[in-house]
């Protein structure tokens, strides 16, 4: 069994250890079907940010469709892996802290894939505040949310599940929910509790 030092999940070193050990049970090793459908139905390219990109399997999908996209992660080991797996698009991967990241222009889409659930629950208000800061008015949060109405389950992680009522309380003051359905093709760690959602920032 792989052993790790005891560090909180909001430190880059926590994730460096896991990527370096190739211990990535959250890793789907591909592009989820719901995202493929989302990109296919949005013919106008959106300026996109992938925070906490990890291996960044989805980067090529956006880039090949000519969507302006940047993938960021504060884990150096994750950035190295993402660049290795995306050699043609390595220049689109940056080592950066999401909470202090400043894009060159307003973001139209933030793709959420196991970032919100990766960090401790107390970071959620800060995540939502930064989403608001980064997104242009009318911009979208699209992706996957790990929802479990057993509050006790959400204290064990990562990944940390969220109770639906808490997610709504964080999002609904600022965002409109445009799509919500059970996710397709979830991997084991998220099975039965993964939801595809699209939220739009209000003007």
PDB file of N, CA, C and O in Angstrom, residues 147-200:
ATOM      1  N   UNK A 147     -22.057  14.897  -5.404  1.00  0.00           N
ATOM      2  CA  UNK A 147     -23.139  15.254  -4.491  1.00  0.00           C
ATOM      3  C   UNK A 147     -23.587  14.020  -3.707  1.00  0.00           C
ATOM      4  O   UNK A 147     -23.850  12.960  -4.280  1.00  0.00           O
ATOM      5  N   UNK A 148     -23.668  14.199  -2.398  1.00  0.00           N
ATOM      6  CA  UNK A 148     -24.149  13.120  -1.518  1.00  0.00           C
ATOM      7  C   UNK A 148     -24.850  13.786  -0.343  1.00  0.00           C
ATOM      8  O   UNK A 148     -24.246  14.592   0.368  1.00  0.00           O
ATOM      9  N   UNK A 149     -26.123  13.494  -0.149  1.00  0.00           N
ATOM     10  CA  UNK A 149     -26.877  14.137   0.920  1.00  0.00           C
ATOM     11  C   UNK A 149     -26.614  13.540   2.295  1.00  0.00           C
ATOM     12  O   UNK A 149     -27.231  13.948   3.282  1.00  0.00           O
ATOM     13  N   UNK A 150     -25.675  12.612   2.373  1.00  0.00           N
ATOM     14  CA  UNK A 150     -25.142  12.159   3.654  1.00  0.00           C
ATOM     15  C   UNK A 150     -24.007  13.111   4.035  1.00  0.00           C
ATOM     16  O   UNK A 150     -22.898  13.018   3.512  1.00  0.00           O
ATOM     17  N   UNK A 151     -24.291  14.062   4.919  1.00  0.00           N
ATOM     18  CA  UNK A 151     -23.309  15.086   5.258  1.00  0.00           C
ATOM     19  C   UNK A 151     -22.029  14.499   5.827  1.00  0.00           C
ATOM     20  O   UNK A 151     -20.937  15.029   5.600  1.00  0.00           O
ATOM     21  N   UNK A 152     -22.160  13.392   6.566  1.00  0.00           N
ATOM     22  CA  UNK A 152     -20.970  12.776   7.159  1.00  0.00           C
ATOM     23  C   UNK A 152     -20.006  12.289   6.082  1.00  0.00           C
ATOM     24  O   UNK A 152     -18.782  12.354   6.246  1.00  0.00           O
ATOM     25  N   UNK A 153     -20.554  11.824   4.951  1.00  0.00           N
ATOM     26  CA  UNK A 153     -19.694  11.330   3.869  1.00  0.00           C
ATOM     27  C   UNK A 153     -18.821  12.441   3.311  1.00  0.00           C
ATOM     28  O   UNK A 153     -17.693  12.206   2.875  1.00  0.00           O
ATOM     29  N   UNK A 154     -19.334  13.660   3.318  1.00  0.00           N
ATOM     30  CA  UNK A 154     -18.597  14.781   2.760  1.00  0.00           C
ATOM     31  C   UNK A 154     -17.399  15.210   3.575  1.00  0.00           C
ATOM     32  O   UNK A 154     -16.597  16.020   3.108  1.00  0.00           O
ATOM     33  N   UNK A 155     -17.266  14.680   4.773  1.00  0.00           N
ATOM     34  CA  UNK A 155     -16.112  15.016   5.607  1.00  0.00           C
ATOM     35  C   UNK A 155     -14.933  14.090   5.345  1.00  0.00           C
ATOM     36  O   UNK A 155     -13.836  14.321   5.844  1.00  0.00           O
ATOM     37  N   UNK A 156     -15.186  13.031   4.579  1.00  0.00           N
ATOM     38  CA  UNK A 156     -14.121  12.074   4.256  1.00  0.00           C
ATOM     39  C   UNK A 156     -13.649  12.331   2.834  1.00  0.00           C
ATOM     40  O   UNK A 156     -14.430  12.254   1.885  1.00  0.00           O
ATOM     41  N   UNK A 157     -12.418  12.602   2.679  1.00  0.00           N
ATOM     42  CA  UNK A 157     -11.917  12.857   1.343  1.00  0.00           C
ATOM     43  C   UNK A 157     -10.466  13.280   1.383  1.00  0.00           C
ATOM     44  O   UNK A 157      -9.867  13.284   2.468  1.00  0.00           O
ATOM     45  N   UNK A 158      -9.928  13.690   0.264  1.00  0.00           N
ATOM     46  CA  UNK A 158     -10.627  13.854  -1.007  1.00  0.00           C
ATOM     47  C   UNK A 158     -10.894  12.511  -1.719  1.00  0.00           C
ATOM     48  O   UNK A 158     -10.176  11.564  -1.451  1.00  0.00           O
ATOM     49  N   UNK A 159     -11.914  12.532  -2.619  1.00  0.00           N
ATOM     50  CA  UNK A 159     -12.799  13.651  -2.924  1.00  0.00           C
ATOM     51  C   UNK A 159     -13.834  13.883  -1.815  1.00  0.00           C
ATOM     52  O   UNK A 159     -14.296  12.924  -1.187  1.00  0.00           O
ATOM     53  N   UNK A 160     -14.179  15.168  -1.615  1.00  0.00           N
ATOM     54  CA  UNK A 160     -15.154  15.567  -0.614  1.00  0.00           C
ATOM     55  C   UNK A 160     -16.494  15.823  -1.304  1.00  0.00           C
ATOM     56  O   UNK A 160     -16.608  16.754  -2.103  1.00  0.00           O
ATOM     57  N   UNK A 161     -17.487  15.009  -0.999  1.00  0.00           N
ATOM     58  CA  UNK A 161     -18.810  15.245  -1.582  1.00  0.00           C
ATOM     59  C   UNK A 161     -19.461  16.456  -0.916  1.00  0.00           C
ATOM     60  O   UNK A 161     -19.060  16.887   0.166  1.00  0.00           O
ATOM     61  N   UNK A 162     -20.481  16.988  -1.583  1.00  0.00           N
ATOM     62  CA  UNK A 162     -21.211  18.141  -1.065  1.00  0.00           C
ATOM     63  C   UNK A 162     -22.693  17.800  -1.009  1.00  0.00           C
ATOM     64  O   UNK A 162     -23.211  17.081  -1.871  1.00  0.00           O
ATOM     65  N   UNK A 163     -23.364  18.284   0.021  1.00  0.00           N
ATOM     66  CA  UNK A 163     -24.813  18.144   0.124  1.00  0.00           C
ATOM     67  C   UNK A 163     -25.457  19.122  -0.858  1.00  0.00           C
ATOM     68  O   UNK A 163     -25.015  20.264  -0.999  1.00  0.00           O
ATOM     69  N   UNK A 164     -26.501  18.675  -1.552  1.00  0.00           N
ATOM     70  CA  UNK A 164     -27.120  19.512  -2.575  1.00  0.00           C
ATOM     71  C   UNK A 164     -27.590  20.852  -2.018  1.00  0.00           C
ATOM     72  O   UNK A 164     -27.442  21.895  -2.664  1.00  0.00           O
ATOM     73  N   UNK A 165     -28.147  20.845  -0.821  1.00  0.00           N
ATOM     74  CA  UNK A 165     -28.626  22.100  -0.233  1.00  0.00           C
ATOM     75  C   UNK A 165     -27.481  23.086  -0.031  1.00  0.00           C
ATOM     76  O   UNK A 165     -27.655  24.305  -0.237  1.00  0.00           O
ATOM     77  N   UNK A 166     -26.309  22.595   0.352  1.00  0.00           N
ATOM     78  CA  UNK A 166     -25.160  23.484   0.517  1.00  0.00           C
ATOM     79  C   UNK A 166     -24.698  24.037  -0.829  1.00  0.00           C
ATOM     80  O   UNK A 166     -24.396  25.231  -0.951  1.00  0.00           O
ATOM     81  N   UNK A 167     -24.645  23.174  -1.833  1.00  0.00           N
ATOM     82  CA  UNK A 167     -24.241  23.641  -3.153  1.00  0.00           C
ATOM     83  C   UNK A 167     -25.188  24.723  -3.650  1.00  0.00           C
ATOM     84  O   UNK A 167     -24.748  25.758  -4.173  1.00  0.00           O
ATOM     85  N   UNK A 168     -26.474  24.514  -3.478  1.00  0.00           N
ATOM     86  CA  UNK A 168     -27.444  25.531  -3.907  1.00  0.00           C
ATOM     87  C   UNK A 168     -27.254  26.843  -3.146  1.00  0.00           C
ATOM     88  O   UNK A 168     -27.341  27.923  -3.723  1.00  0.00           O
ATOM     89  N   UNK A 169     -26.990  26.747  -1.855  1.00  0.00           N
ATOM     90  CA  UNK A 169     -26.823  27.968  -1.062  1.00  0.00           C
ATOM     91  C   UNK A 169     -25.599  28.759  -1.506  1.00  0.00           C
ATOM     92  O   UNK A 169     -25.585  29.990  -1.420  1.00  0.00           O
ATOM     93  N   UNK A 170     -24.584  28.069  -1.973  1.00  0.00           N
ATOM     94  CA  UNK A 170     -23.383  28.736  -2.465  1.00  0.00           C
ATOM     95  C   UNK A 170     -23.583  29.338  -3.861  1.00  0.00           C
ATOM     96  O   UNK A 170     -23.097  30.437  -4.146  1.00  0.00           O
ATOM     97  N   UNK A 171     -24.308  28.617  -4.705  1.00  0.00           N
ATOM     98  CA  UNK A 171     -24.386  28.991  -6.115  1.00  0.00           C
ATOM     99  C   UNK A 171     -25.557  29.897  -6.453  1.00  0.00           C
ATOM    100  O   UNK A 171     -25.430  30.824  -7.274  1.00  0.00           O
ATOM    101  N   UNK A 172     -26.718  29.653  -5.869  1.00  0.00           N
ATOM    102  CA  UNK A 172     -27.938  30.321  -6.344  1.00  0.00           C
ATOM    103  C   UNK A 172     -27.974  31.830  -6.141  1.00  0.00           C
ATOM    104  O   UNK A 172     -28.665  32.523  -6.899  1.00  0.00           O
ATOM    105  N   UNK A 173     -27.236  32.401  -5.187  1.00  0.00           N
ATOM    106  CA  UNK A 173     -27.216  33.863  -5.132  1.00  0.00           C
ATOM    107  C   UNK A 173     -26.541  34.528  -6.343  1.00  0.00           C
ATOM    108  O   UNK A 173     -26.772  35.708  -6.601  1.00  0.00           O
ATOM    109  N   UNK A 174     -25.762  33.760  -7.086  1.00  0.00           N
ATOM    110  CA  UNK A 174     -24.945  34.349  -8.151  1.00  0.00           C
ATOM    111  C   UNK A 174     -25.138  33.692  -9.516  1.00  0.00           C
ATOM    112  O   UNK A 174     -24.786  34.289 -10.543  1.00  0.00           O
ATOM    113  N   UNK A 175     -25.649  32.464  -9.541  1.00  0.00           N
ATOM    114  CA  UNK A 175     -25.713  31.674 -10.768  1.00  0.00           C
ATOM    115  C   UNK A 175     -27.117  31.112 -10.983  1.00  0.00           C
ATOM    116  O   UNK A 175     -27.826  30.815 -10.032  1.00  0.00           O
ATOM    117  N   UNK A 176     -27.477  30.942 -12.245  1.00  0.00           N
ATOM    118  CA  UNK A 176     -28.691  30.226 -12.620  1.00  0.00           C
ATOM    119  C   UNK A 176     -28.299  28.826 -13.086  1.00  0.00           C
ATOM    120  O   UNK A 176     -27.345  28.668 -13.856  1.00  0.00           O
ATOM    121  N   UNK A 177     -29.037  27.827 -12.637  1.00  0.00           N
ATOM    122  CA  UNK A 177     -28.775  26.440 -13.022  1.00  0.00           C
ATOM    123  C   UNK A 177     -29.480  26.142 -14.337  1.00  0.00           C
ATOM    124  O   UNK A 177     -30.708  26.140 -14.403  1.00  0.00           O
ATOM    125  N   UNK A 178     -28.703  25.900 -15.397  1.00  0.00           N
ATOM    126  CA  UNK A 178     -29.255  25.664 -16.726  1.00  0.00           C
ATOM    127  C   UNK A 178     -29.456  24.180 -17.027  1.00  0.00           C
ATOM    128  O   UNK A 178     -30.391  23.814 -17.750  1.00  0.00           O
ATOM    129  N   UNK A 179     -28.565  23.333 -16.535  1.00  0.00           N
ATOM    130  CA  UNK A 179     -28.660  21.888 -16.777  1.00  0.00           C
ATOM    131  C   UNK A 179     -28.300  21.146 -15.504  1.00  0.00           C
ATOM    132  O   UNK A 179     -27.406  21.568 -14.762  1.00  0.00           O
ATOM    133  N   UNK A 180     -28.959  20.033 -15.274  1.00  0.00           N
ATOM    134  CA  UNK A 180     -28.637  19.178 -14.130  1.00  0.00           C
ATOM    135  C   UNK A 180     -29.173  17.781 -14.409  1.00  0.00           C
ATOM    136  O   UNK A 180     -30.368  17.599 -14.623  1.00  0.00           O
ATOM    137  N   UNK A 181     -28.259  16.810 -14.423  1.00  0.00           N
ATOM    138  CA  UNK A 181     -28.655  15.419 -14.621  1.00  0.00           C
ATOM    139  C   UNK A 181     -27.561  14.514 -14.067  1.00  0.00           C
ATOM    140  O   UNK A 181     -26.405  14.952 -13.905  1.00  0.00           O
ATOM    141  N   UNK A 182     -27.884  13.255 -13.785  1.00  0.00           N
ATOM    142  CA  UNK A 182     -26.833  12.327 -13.379  1.00  0.00           C
ATOM    143  C   UNK A 182     -25.771  12.217 -14.474  1.00  0.00           C
ATOM    144  O   UNK A 182     -26.092  12.207 -15.670  1.00  0.00           O
ATOM    145  N   UNK A 183     -24.543  12.154 -14.064  1.00  0.00           N
ATOM    146  CA  UNK A 183     -23.450  12.062 -15.024  1.00  0.00           C
ATOM    147  C   UNK A 183     -23.421  10.693 -15.689  1.00  0.00           C
ATOM    148  O   UNK A 183     -23.848   9.690 -15.119  1.00  0.00           O
ATOM    149  N   UNK A 184     -22.900  10.664 -16.907  1.00  0.00           N
ATOM    150  CA  UNK A 184     -22.730   9.417 -17.651  1.00  0.00           C
ATOM    151  C   UNK A 184     -21.303   8.901 -17.484  1.00  0.00           C
ATOM    152  O   UNK A 184     -20.352   9.684 -17.487  1.00  0.00           O
ATOM    153  N   UNK A 185     -21.167   7.598 -17.341  1.00  0.00           N
ATOM    154  CA  UNK A 185     -19.844   6.985 -17.373  1.00  0.00           C
ATOM    155  C   UNK A 185     -18.949   7.317 -16.201  1.00  0.00           C
ATOM    156  O   UNK A 185     -17.728   7.417 -16.362  1.00  0.00           O
ATOM    157  N   UNK A 186     -19.514   7.480 -15.010  1.00  0.00           N
ATOM    158  CA  UNK A 186     -18.705   7.813 -13.838  1.00  0.00           C
ATOM    159  C   UNK A 186     -17.760   6.673 -13.475  1.00  0.00           C
ATOM    160  O   UNK A 186     -18.103   5.500 -13.599  1.00  0.00           O
ATOM    161  N   UNK A 187     -16.576   7.030 -12.996  1.00  0.00           N
ATOM    162  CA  UNK A 187     -15.655   6.025 -12.490  1.00  0.00           C
ATOM    163  C   UNK A 187     -16.051   5.653 -11.060  1.00  0.00           C
ATOM    164  O   UNK A 187     -16.900   6.299 -10.442  1.00  0.00           O
ATOM    165  N   UNK A 188     -15.410   4.632 -10.517  1.00  0.00           N
ATOM    166  CA  UNK A 188     -15.869   4.021  -9.270  1.00  0.00           C
ATOM    167  C   UNK A 188     -15.967   4.994  -8.112  1.00  0.00           C
ATOM    168  O   UNK A 188     -16.936   4.974  -7.348  1.00  0.00           O
ATOM    169  N   UNK A 189     -14.987   5.869  -7.956  1.00  0.00           N
ATOM    170  CA  UNK A 189     -14.960   6.742  -6.789  1.00  0.00           C
ATOM    171  C   UNK A 189     -16.145   7.714  -6.751  1.00  0.00           C
ATOM    172  O   UNK A 189     -16.555   8.169  -5.685  1.00  0.00           O
ATOM    173  N   UNK A 190     -16.729   8.003  -7.923  1.00  0.00           N
ATOM    174  CA  UNK A 190     -17.857   8.936  -7.996  1.00  0.00           C
ATOM    175  C   UNK A 190     -19.189   8.245  -8.303  1.00  0.00           C
ATOM    176  O   UNK A 190     -20.230   8.905  -8.338  1.00  0.00           O
ATOM    177  N   UNK A 191     -19.175   6.948  -8.525  1.00  0.00           N
ATOM    178  CA  UNK A 191     -20.346   6.224  -9.021  1.00  0.00           C
ATOM    179  C   UNK A 191     -21.584   6.481  -8.181  1.00  0.00           C
ATOM    180  O   UNK A 191     -21.570   6.357  -6.957  1.00  0.00           O
ATOM    181  N   UNK A 192     -22.669   6.883  -8.862  1.00  0.00           N
ATOM    182  CA  UNK A 192     -23.946   7.100  -8.215  1.00  0.00           C
ATOM    183  C   UNK A 192     -24.135   8.464  -7.595  1.00  0.00           C
ATOM    184  O   UNK A 192     -25.252   8.819  -7.208  1.00  0.00           O
ATOM    185  N   UNK A 193     -23.067   9.248  -7.485  1.00  0.00           N
ATOM    186  CA  UNK A 193     -23.143  10.551  -6.832  1.00  0.00           C
ATOM    187  C   UNK A 193     -22.582  11.683  -7.693  1.00  0.00           C
ATOM    188  O   UNK A 193     -22.412  12.796  -7.202  1.00  0.00           O
ATOM    189  N   UNK A 194     -22.313  11.398  -8.945  1.00  0.00           N
ATOM    190  CA  UNK A 194     -21.733  12.417  -9.819  1.00  0.00           C
ATOM    191  C   UNK A 194     -22.826  13.024 -10.694  1.00  0.00           C
ATOM    192  O   UNK A 194     -23.612  12.305 -11.308  1.00  0.00           O
ATOM    193  N   UNK A 195     -22.849  14.347 -10.748  1.00  0.00           N
ATOM    194  CA  UNK A 195     -23.895  15.069 -11.472  1.00  0.00           C
ATOM    195  C   UNK A 195     -23.258  16.031 -12.467  1.00  0.00           C
ATOM    196  O   UNK A 195     -22.306  16.740 -12.135  1.00  0.00           O
ATOM    197  N   UNK A 196     -23.804  16.039 -13.683  1.00  0.00           N
ATOM    198  CA  UNK A 196     -23.414  17.033 -14.684  1.00  0.00           C
ATOM    199  C   UNK A 196     -24.285  18.274 -14.473  1.00  0.00           C
ATOM    200  O   UNK A 196     -25.512  18.181 -14.403  1.00  0.00           O
ATOM    201  N   UNK A 197     -23.634  19.423 -14.356  1.00  0.00           N
ATOM    202  CA  UNK A 197     -24.353  20.683 -14.154  1.00  0.00           C
ATOM    203  C   UNK A 197     -23.760  21.776 -15.027  1.00  0.00           C
ATOM    204  O   UNK A 197     -22.540  21.796 -15.285  1.00  0.00           O
ATOM    205  N   UNK A 198     -24.628  22.687 -15.433  1.00  0.00           N
ATOM    206  CA  UNK A 198     -24.198  23.910 -16.097  1.00  0.00           C
ATOM    207  C   UNK A 198     -24.860  25.072 -15.378  1.00  0.00           C
ATOM    208  O   UNK A 198     -26.087  25.152 -15.274  1.00  0.00           O
ATOM    209  N   UNK A 199     -24.030  25.966 -14.835  1.00  0.00           N
ATOM    210  CA  UNK A 199     -24.481  27.154 -14.133  1.00  0.00           C
ATOM    211  C   UNK A 199     -24.063  28.396 -14.925  1.00  0.00           C
ATOM    212  O   UNK A 199     -22.944  28.428 -15.461  1.00  0.00           O
ATOM    213  N   UNK A 200     -24.908  29.400 -14.969  1.00  0.00           N
ATOM    214  CA  UNK A 200     -24.585  30.644 -15.688  1.00  0.00           C
ATOM    215  C   UNK A 200     -24.535  31.823 -14.712  1.00  0.00           C
ATOM    216  O   UNK A 200     -25.460  32.032 -13.917  1.00  0.00           O
TER     217      UNK A 200
END
